[in-house]
Amino acid sequence: MKKSTKTVTVILILVIAGLVGLYAFLMNRARTRVAETAMTTVQVVLNRNLDRDYPATVKEVVKYYTEIEKCFYNEDCADEEIESLGVQARKLYDQELLANNEMASYLLKLKEEIKGFKDAKRRITGISVASSTNVDFFSDDGFDFARIYCGYTIRESSGQVHTEGRVFLLRRDADRHWKIYGWDSADNVHVGE
């Protein structure tokens, strides 16, 4: 082999080795970034900007609210996270519900409910929001309202699983957003009365 052919071969091998090394370096860096940006369930829920991306339907409002509830009751949240989730939940509330639940007392009561739920070793294992076609729309006193059923599957500390039903009442605000006006056990709600 000629000297120039050997030089070209060595240079070509060094360039290929350099490219393989650079590729490995960049891939490792990309994996590190993905690992760093993996968000917890709580962070994903809190990451939603309700000012820009408010849920468009009754079902989507309740579905997002139940995601917040699952964080409250199933995740190990620090006090700051519970407070942030509480603030996020309140953005879904109607003005009358907010007026009847002052922030400090709301957070205190919320933390007590979460502690009681966790002390009883209960866990929400599933949530089923009724389909959009099963929403009961009606008007009253000049306001548009909607009712929707939601079922919560709960596992008790004994291992027993049961479903609790809840009916959410929502009212449309001046911005045409559906806001949670209140809720009650499905056993207490009689539609059409």
GROMACS .gro file of C-alpha atoms in nm:
model
  193
    1MET     CA    1   0.000   0.000   0.000
    2LYS     CA    2   0.120   0.348  -0.076
    3LYS     CA    3   0.193   0.596   0.195
    4SER     CA    4  -0.088   0.832   0.078
    5THR     CA    5  -0.341   0.547   0.079
    6LYS     CA    6  -0.241   0.457   0.436
    7THR     CA    7  -0.278   0.821   0.543
    8VAL     CA    8  -0.622   0.851   0.383
    9THR     CA    9  -0.731   0.522   0.546
   10VAL     CA   10  -0.610   0.634   0.891
   11ILE     CA   11  -0.781   0.974   0.853
   12LEU     CA   12  -1.103   0.804   0.736
   13ILE     CA   13  -1.097   0.567   1.035
   14LEU     CA   14  -1.039   0.859   1.274
   15VAL     CA   15  -1.326   1.059   1.118
   16ILE     CA   16  -1.563   0.759   1.145
   17ALA     CA   17  -1.454   0.697   1.506
   18GLY     CA   18  -1.509   1.065   1.584
   19LEU     CA   19  -1.858   1.061   1.431
   20VAL     CA   20  -1.954   0.745   1.624
   21GLY     CA   21  -1.823   0.905   1.944
   22LEU     CA   22  -2.014   1.228   1.877
   23TYR     CA   23  -2.333   1.032   1.803
   24ALA     CA   24  -2.298   0.836   2.130
   25PHE     CA   25  -2.235   1.157   2.324
   26LEU     CA   26  -2.541   1.332   2.177
   27MET     CA   27  -2.768   1.030   2.236
   28ASN     CA   28  -2.658   1.005   2.599
   29ARG     CA   29  -2.724   1.377   2.646
   30ALA     CA   30  -3.070   1.340   2.491
   31ARG     CA   31  -3.153   1.052   2.727
   32THR     CA   32  -3.041   1.261   3.024
   33ARG     CA   33  -3.269   1.546   2.916
   34VAL     CA   34  -3.567   1.311   2.880
   35ALA     CA   35  -3.501   1.171   3.227
   36GLU     CA   36  -3.477   1.524   3.370
   37THR     CA   37  -3.799   1.637   3.203
   38ALA     CA   38  -4.010   1.337   3.305
   39MET     CA   39  -4.288   1.496   3.507
   40THR     CA   40  -4.481   1.347   3.796
   41THR     CA   41  -4.857   1.304   3.773
   42VAL     CA   42  -4.900   1.610   3.994
   43GLN     CA   43  -4.672   1.820   3.773
   44VAL     CA   44  -4.862   1.714   3.460
   45VAL     CA   45  -5.194   1.817   3.617
   46LEU     CA   46  -5.053   2.147   3.744
   47ASN     CA   47  -4.889   2.220   3.410
   48ARG     CA   48  -5.224   2.290   3.243
   49ASN     CA   49  -5.282   2.661   3.192
   50LEU     CA   50  -5.656   2.710   3.246
   51ASP     CA   51  -5.638   3.073   3.137
   52ARG     CA   52  -5.537   2.963   2.786
   53ASP     CA   53  -5.671   2.607   2.778
   54TYR     CA   54  -5.996   2.591   2.974
   55PRO     CA   55  -6.188   2.265   2.919
   56ALA     CA   56  -6.449   2.318   2.648
   57THR     CA   57  -6.725   2.082   2.764
   58VAL     CA   58  -6.901   1.981   3.083
   59LYS     CA   59  -6.742   1.638   3.063
   60GLU     CA   60  -6.390   1.780   3.014
   61VAL     CA   61  -6.428   2.013   3.314
   62VAL     CA   62  -6.530   1.724   3.539
   63LYS     CA   63  -6.268   1.493   3.390
   64TYR     CA   64  -5.992   1.745   3.467
   65TYR     CA   65  -6.132   1.801   3.816
   66THR     CA   66  -6.121   1.426   3.883
   67GLU     CA   67  -5.756   1.421   3.769
   68ILE     CA   68  -5.689   1.679   4.040
   69GLU     CA   69  -5.879   1.467   4.293
   70LYS     CA   70  -5.673   1.159   4.204
   71CYS     CA   71  -5.361   1.363   4.276
   72PHE     CA   72  -5.504   1.473   4.611
   73TYR     CA   73  -5.599   1.126   4.728
   74ASN     CA   74  -5.357   0.890   4.549
   75GLU     CA   75  -5.027   1.079   4.527
   76ASP     CA   76  -4.786   1.167   4.806
   77CYS     CA   77  -4.811   1.543   4.777
   78ALA     CA   78  -4.618   1.797   4.975
   79ASP     CA   79  -4.824   2.075   5.136
   80GLU     CA   80  -4.717   2.315   4.860
   81GLU     CA   81  -4.841   2.073   4.594
   82ILE     CA   82  -5.175   2.030   4.771
   83GLU     CA   83  -5.210   2.407   4.784
   84SER     CA   84  -5.121   2.442   4.415
   85LEU     CA   85  -5.368   2.167   4.323
   86GLY     CA   86  -5.630   2.338   4.540
   87VAL     CA   87  -5.574   2.667   4.357
   88GLN     CA   88  -5.605   2.483   4.025
   89ALA     CA   89  -5.927   2.312   4.136
   90ARG     CA   90  -6.075   2.646   4.244
   91LYS     CA   91  -6.024   2.779   3.891
   92LEU     CA   92  -6.293   2.530   3.789
   93TYR     CA   93  -6.538   2.651   4.056
   94ASP     CA   94  -6.831   2.883   4.000
   95GLN     CA   95  -6.816   3.225   4.168
   96GLU     CA   96  -7.087   3.130   4.419
   97LEU     CA   97  -6.898   2.816   4.522
   98LEU     CA   98  -6.581   3.022   4.563
   99ALA     CA   99  -6.765   3.281   4.771
  100ASN     CA  100  -6.885   3.006   5.007
  101ASN     CA  101  -6.536   2.852   5.041
  102GLU     CA  102  -6.279   3.108   5.153
  103MET     CA  103  -5.930   3.000   5.046
  104ALA     CA  104  -5.768   2.940   5.387
  105SER     CA  105  -6.059   2.739   5.529
  106TYR     CA  106  -6.093   2.551   5.199
  107LEU     CA  107  -5.729   2.441   5.211
  108LEU     CA  108  -5.752   2.345   5.579
  109LYS     CA  109  -6.064   2.134   5.517
  110LEU     CA  110  -5.908   1.982   5.203
  111LYS     CA  111  -5.593   1.876   5.388
  112GLU     CA  112  -5.806   1.718   5.663
  113GLU     CA  113  -6.012   1.523   5.405
  114ILE     CA  114  -5.696   1.402   5.229
  115LYS     CA  115  -5.540   1.294   5.559
  116GLY     CA  116  -5.857   1.107   5.659
  117PHE     CA  117  -5.875   0.932   5.322
  118LYS     CA  118  -5.510   0.826   5.340
  119ASP     CA  119  -5.524   0.730   5.709
  120ALA     CA  120  -5.810   0.494   5.619
  121LYS     CA  121  -5.579   0.352   5.349
  122ARG     CA  122  -5.835   0.415   5.077
  123ARG     CA  123  -5.736   0.457   4.713
  124ILE     CA  124  -5.922   0.575   4.404
  125THR     CA  125  -5.859   0.301   4.148
  126GLY     CA  126  -6.082   0.433   3.873
  127ILE     CA  127  -6.302   0.722   3.772
  128SER     CA  128  -6.570   0.709   3.507
  129VAL     CA  129  -6.728   1.031   3.385
  130ALA     CA  130  -7.055   0.988   3.195
  131SER     CA  131  -7.047   1.047   2.822
  132SER     CA  132  -7.122   1.391   2.682
  133THR     CA  133  -7.454   1.260   2.549
  134ASN     CA  134  -7.565   1.187   2.906
  135VAL     CA  135  -7.532   1.544   3.029
  136ASP     CA  136  -7.859   1.690   3.160
  137PHE     CA  137  -7.879   2.053   3.040
  138PHE     CA  138  -8.138   2.295   3.178
  139SER     CA  139  -8.195   2.664   3.245
  140ASP     CA  140  -8.302   2.822   3.571
  141ASP     CA  141  -8.327   3.185   3.679
  142GLY     CA  142  -8.158   3.302   3.358
  143PHE     CA  143  -7.856   3.069   3.391
  144ASP     CA  144  -7.756   2.760   3.191
  145PHE     CA  145  -7.686   2.456   3.406
  146ALA     CA  146  -7.565   2.104   3.340
  147ARG     CA  147  -7.559   1.787   3.549
  148ILE     CA  148  -7.325   1.496   3.488
  149TYR     CA  149  -7.270   1.167   3.671
  150CYS     CA  150  -6.928   1.046   3.778
  151GLY     CA  151  -6.846   0.708   3.930
  152TYR     CA  152  -6.547   0.657   4.160
  153THR     CA  153  -6.409   0.307   4.214
  154ILE     CA  154  -6.249   0.296   4.557
  155ARG     CA  155  -6.036   0.025   4.713
  156GLU     CA  156  -6.065   0.006   5.090
  157SER     CA  157  -5.782  -0.101   5.323
  158SER     CA  158  -5.956  -0.439   5.357
  159GLY     CA  159  -5.914  -0.491   4.982
  160GLN     CA  160  -6.285  -0.451   4.921
  161VAL     CA  161  -6.370  -0.245   4.613
  162HIS     CA  162  -6.688  -0.040   4.571
  163THR     CA  163  -6.821   0.241   4.355
  164GLU     CA  164  -6.941   0.575   4.481
  165GLY     CA  165  -7.148   0.790   4.250
  166ARG     CA  166  -7.143   1.167   4.244
  167VAL     CA  167  -7.344   1.413   4.038
  168PHE     CA  168  -7.175   1.739   3.949
  169LEU     CA  169  -7.377   2.052   3.882
  170LEU     CA  170  -7.211   2.307   3.656
  171ARG     CA  171  -7.318   2.657   3.558
  172ARG     CA  172  -7.208   2.847   3.249
  173ASP     CA  173  -7.038   3.178   3.329
  174ALA     CA  174  -7.020   3.506   3.134
  175ASP     CA  175  -6.717   3.374   2.940
  176ARG     CA  176  -6.925   3.069   2.837
  177HIS     CA  177  -6.707   2.840   3.051
  178TRP     CA  178  -6.873   2.561   3.245
  179LYS     CA  179  -6.787   2.605   3.614
  180ILE     CA  180  -6.852   2.360   3.897
  181TYR     CA  181  -7.146   2.493   4.097
  182GLY     CA  182  -7.150   2.198   4.338
  183TRP     CA  183  -7.187   1.821   4.368
  184ASP     CA  184  -7.368   1.564   4.573
  185SER     CA  185  -7.386   1.190   4.617
  186ALA     CA  186  -7.575   1.031   4.327
  187ASP     CA  187  -7.810   0.874   4.586
  188ASN     CA  188  -7.929   1.223   4.685
  189VAL     CA  189  -7.991   1.359   4.333
  190HIS     CA  190  -8.319   1.300   4.159
  191VAL     CA  191  -8.315   1.444   3.809
  192GLY     CA  192  -8.640   1.598   3.685
  193GLU     CA  193  -8.781   1.693   4.022
   0.00000   0.00000   0.00000
